[in-house]
Amino acid sequence: MTDNISWFAVRVAPNTEFKVLHALNQQDRPSLLPTEEKWIRNPRSGKTDTKKFPLFASYVFGGFAGTGLNAWADFCEVRNLINKASNLAGKAPPIVGVAGCGKKPSPLLASEIEALEAISRPAGRHPDEITFTVGQKIRVIQHPFLDGAEAEITALRAKEGKRIVRAILHRLGNRVTVDLQLSNVEAA
């Protein structure tokens, strides 16, 4: 991050976060859009796939040249360029404004930008990216009653945006079927 950049939380129209991010990148402006991946099931085909969603709906974080009024003037210039291009295409302007106190824009602190950059940076393999197969043996690593229990996978599926493992384990002489999140199991 450079010292002569002021960062703002740019408020955008719903579902235009990725378009505004792309437009800011085309204007050579530093920008951040922290996202999360969710598993989505297509109701028609039954297939599941991942899709990225913004962590902060209707906000993109952008860096603008200067400090104080200079940064605000730079933001206004970029906003006008992006909104004008959208108007020429016959669409509503995607940039609505900037977060602030009343009508005064509030730049973000350097520590807040560093935290946003940390969120945006991929941190190795996410637990949901670990692949398992039906019939594989697993061990429960995080569960209030089943810690350390070994089980066999009978099905893999998506439920409410999370990947779920259905497994059979043996408890007190009985076969028990449980649904576990992938982040709570590991290969045995």
Short mmCIF file of C-alpha atoms in Angstrom, two decimals:
data_model
loop_
_atom_site.label_atom_id
_atom_site.label_comp_id
_atom_site.label_asym_id
_atom_site.label_seq_id
_atom_site.Cartn_x
_atom_site.Cartn_y
_atom_site.Cartn_z
CA MET A 1 0.00 0.00 0.00
CA THR A 2 1.39 3.41 -0.90
CA ASP A 3 1.35 6.40 1.45
CA ASN A 4 -0.29 8.81 -0.99
CA ILE A 5 -3.46 6.75 -1.38
CA SER A 6 -6.71 7.25 0.52
CA TRP A 7 -8.99 4.22 0.70
CA PHE A 8 -12.76 4.47 0.73
CA ALA A 9 -15.61 1.99 1.06
CA VAL A 10 -17.37 2.64 -2.25
CA ARG A 11 -21.11 1.94 -2.09
CA VAL A 12 -22.37 0.30 -5.28
CA ALA A 13 -25.70 -0.82 -6.66
CA PRO A 14 -26.72 -4.38 -5.68
CA ASN A 15 -25.01 -7.16 -7.66
CA THR A 16 -22.56 -4.80 -9.37
CA GLU A 17 -19.58 -5.35 -7.05
CA PHE A 18 -17.55 -7.38 -9.57
CA LYS A 19 -18.31 -4.93 -12.41
CA VAL A 20 -17.15 -1.96 -10.33
CA LEU A 21 -14.03 -3.86 -9.25
CA HIS A 22 -13.23 -4.55 -12.90
CA ALA A 23 -13.86 -0.89 -13.83
CA LEU A 24 -11.59 0.34 -11.01
CA ASN A 25 -8.86 -2.06 -12.16
CA GLN A 26 -9.21 -0.70 -15.71
CA GLN A 27 -8.68 2.81 -14.30
CA ASP A 28 -5.45 1.56 -12.62
CA ARG A 29 -6.88 2.14 -9.16
CA PRO A 30 -5.96 -0.18 -6.29
CA SER A 31 -9.11 -2.00 -5.23
CA LEU A 32 -10.24 -4.84 -2.98
CA LEU A 33 -13.31 -7.03 -2.97
CA PRO A 34 -13.14 -9.68 -0.23
CA THR A 35 -15.19 -12.70 -1.28
CA GLU A 36 -16.29 -16.05 0.03
CA GLU A 37 -17.04 -19.18 -1.97
CA LYS A 38 -20.29 -21.01 -1.41
CA TRP A 39 -21.51 -24.28 -2.81
CA ILE A 40 -24.58 -23.73 -4.94
CA ARG A 41 -26.85 -26.51 -6.17
CA ASN A 42 -28.60 -26.05 -9.49
CA PRO A 43 -32.21 -27.13 -8.86
CA ARG A 44 -32.76 -28.20 -12.47
CA SER A 45 -29.65 -30.26 -13.09
CA GLY A 46 -28.89 -31.20 -9.49
CA LYS A 47 -25.20 -30.35 -10.02
CA THR A 48 -23.27 -28.42 -7.39
CA ASP A 49 -20.62 -25.82 -8.07
CA THR A 50 -18.88 -23.02 -6.19
CA LYS A 51 -19.72 -19.38 -6.68
CA LYS A 52 -18.00 -16.29 -5.27
CA PHE A 53 -20.03 -13.84 -3.22
CA PRO A 54 -18.84 -10.50 -1.78
CA LEU A 55 -18.29 -10.55 1.99
CA PHE A 56 -19.58 -6.98 2.18
CA ALA A 57 -22.61 -6.77 -0.09
CA SER A 58 -22.85 -3.52 -2.11
CA TYR A 59 -19.33 -2.37 -1.17
CA VAL A 60 -16.01 -2.32 -3.03
CA PHE A 61 -12.91 -0.89 -1.41
CA GLY A 62 -10.96 1.49 -3.63
CA GLY A 63 -7.78 3.54 -3.29
CA PHE A 64 -7.72 7.06 -4.70
CA ALA A 65 -4.78 9.41 -5.26
CA GLY A 66 -4.01 12.01 -2.62
CA THR A 67 -5.38 12.75 0.80
CA GLY A 68 -8.33 14.78 2.03
CA LEU A 69 -10.08 16.79 -0.68
CA ASN A 70 -7.63 15.61 -3.37
CA ALA A 71 -8.63 11.98 -2.77
CA TRP A 72 -12.30 12.98 -2.79
CA ALA A 73 -11.83 14.80 -6.11
CA ASP A 74 -10.08 11.73 -7.56
CA PHE A 75 -12.95 9.51 -6.37
CA CYS A 76 -15.53 11.85 -7.95
CA GLU A 77 -13.63 11.84 -11.26
CA VAL A 78 -13.46 8.02 -11.36
CA ARG A 79 -17.11 7.69 -10.26
CA ASN A 80 -18.23 10.03 -13.04
CA LEU A 81 -16.23 8.10 -15.67
CA ILE A 82 -17.64 4.73 -14.60
CA ASN A 83 -21.22 5.96 -14.20
CA LYS A 84 -21.11 7.83 -17.51
CA ALA A 85 -19.96 4.68 -19.35
CA SER A 86 -22.80 2.77 -17.73
CA ASN A 87 -25.34 5.43 -18.72
CA LEU A 88 -24.12 5.32 -22.34
CA ALA A 89 -24.73 1.55 -22.29
CA GLY A 90 -28.31 2.21 -21.15
CA LYS A 91 -27.79 0.87 -17.62
CA ALA A 92 -28.19 2.40 -14.19
CA PRO A 93 -25.04 3.93 -12.65
CA PRO A 94 -23.27 1.28 -10.56
CA ILE A 95 -21.51 3.60 -8.08
CA VAL A 96 -23.96 5.05 -5.59
CA GLY A 97 -21.60 6.85 -3.20
CA VAL A 98 -19.04 6.33 -0.49
CA ALA A 99 -19.38 5.37 3.16
CA GLY A 100 -18.95 8.21 5.58
CA CYS A 101 -20.50 10.23 8.36
CA GLY A 102 -23.43 12.24 7.06
CA LYS A 103 -22.35 13.78 3.76
CA LYS A 104 -18.66 13.73 4.68
CA PRO A 105 -16.71 10.75 3.26
CA SER A 106 -14.60 8.81 5.76
CA PRO A 107 -11.34 7.32 4.49
CA LEU A 108 -10.40 3.92 5.89
CA LEU A 109 -7.48 3.48 8.27
CA ALA A 110 -4.31 1.68 7.15
CA SER A 111 -5.00 -1.10 9.69
CA GLU A 112 -8.46 -1.64 8.18
CA ILE A 113 -6.99 -1.97 4.68
CA GLU A 114 -4.37 -4.43 5.95
CA ALA A 115 -7.15 -6.51 7.52
CA LEU A 116 -9.12 -6.44 4.25
CA GLU A 117 -6.00 -7.49 2.31
CA ALA A 118 -5.51 -10.39 4.73
CA ILE A 119 -9.12 -11.50 4.21
CA SER A 120 -8.74 -11.22 0.42
CA ARG A 121 -5.50 -13.22 0.32
CA PRO A 122 -6.03 -16.97 -0.15
CA ALA A 123 -4.61 -18.90 2.80
CA GLY A 124 -3.65 -22.31 1.42
CA ARG A 125 -6.30 -24.94 0.95
CA HIS A 126 -9.66 -24.22 2.46
CA PRO A 127 -11.15 -27.19 4.33
CA ASP A 128 -14.02 -27.33 1.83
CA GLU A 129 -11.50 -27.86 -1.01
CA ILE A 130 -10.33 -31.15 0.47
CA THR A 131 -11.66 -33.99 -1.63
CA PHE A 132 -13.04 -37.23 -0.28
CA THR A 133 -14.61 -40.23 -2.01
CA VAL A 134 -17.48 -42.49 -1.09
CA GLY A 135 -16.20 -45.48 0.87
CA GLN A 136 -13.18 -43.61 2.26
CA LYS A 137 -12.41 -43.85 6.00
CA ILE A 138 -12.42 -40.55 7.89
CA ARG A 139 -11.83 -39.32 11.43
CA VAL A 140 -14.00 -36.69 13.13
CA ILE A 141 -11.76 -33.88 14.41
CA GLN A 142 -14.31 -31.33 15.63
CA HIS A 143 -17.70 -32.36 17.00
CA PRO A 144 -19.19 -32.05 20.48
CA PHE A 145 -19.91 -35.79 20.84
CA LEU A 146 -17.89 -37.55 18.14
CA ASP A 147 -14.30 -36.22 18.46
CA GLY A 148 -11.83 -38.89 17.37
CA ALA A 149 -14.50 -41.25 16.03
CA GLU A 150 -13.74 -43.05 12.76
CA ALA A 151 -16.38 -43.43 10.08
CA GLU A 152 -16.91 -44.43 6.46
CA ILE A 153 -18.27 -41.97 3.90
CA THR A 154 -21.55 -43.00 2.28
CA ALA A 155 -22.40 -39.76 0.43
CA LEU A 156 -21.10 -36.27 -0.38
CA ARG A 157 -23.49 -33.37 -0.89
CA ALA A 158 -24.08 -29.64 -0.53
CA LYS A 159 -26.44 -28.36 2.14
CA GLU A 160 -27.18 -24.65 2.73
CA GLY A 161 -24.03 -23.58 0.86
CA LYS A 162 -21.73 -25.98 2.76
CA ARG A 163 -20.24 -29.30 1.68
CA ILE A 164 -21.49 -32.14 3.83
CA VAL A 165 -20.18 -35.67 4.31
CA ARG A 166 -22.70 -38.35 5.21
CA ALA A 167 -20.93 -41.13 7.07
CA ILE A 168 -21.63 -44.28 9.02
CA LEU A 169 -19.89 -44.83 12.33
CA HIS A 170 -20.20 -47.47 15.02
CA ARG A 171 -21.27 -46.24 18.48
CA LEU A 172 -22.21 -48.51 21.36
CA GLY A 173 -22.66 -51.47 19.04
CA ASN A 174 -25.00 -49.60 16.68
CA ARG A 175 -24.46 -48.21 13.19
CA VAL A 176 -25.17 -44.48 13.23
CA THR A 177 -25.51 -42.26 10.16
CA VAL A 178 -24.33 -38.67 10.66
CA ASP A 179 -23.94 -35.58 8.49
CA LEU A 180 -20.66 -33.70 9.08
CA GLN A 181 -19.13 -30.59 7.53
CA LEU A 182 -15.93 -31.20 5.59
CA SER A 183 -14.08 -28.80 7.87
CA ASN A 184 -14.81 -31.15 10.80
CA VAL A 185 -13.24 -34.32 9.35
CA GLU A 186 -9.89 -35.57 8.07
CA ALA A 187 -8.71 -38.68 6.25
CA ALA A 188 -8.15 -41.59 8.65
#
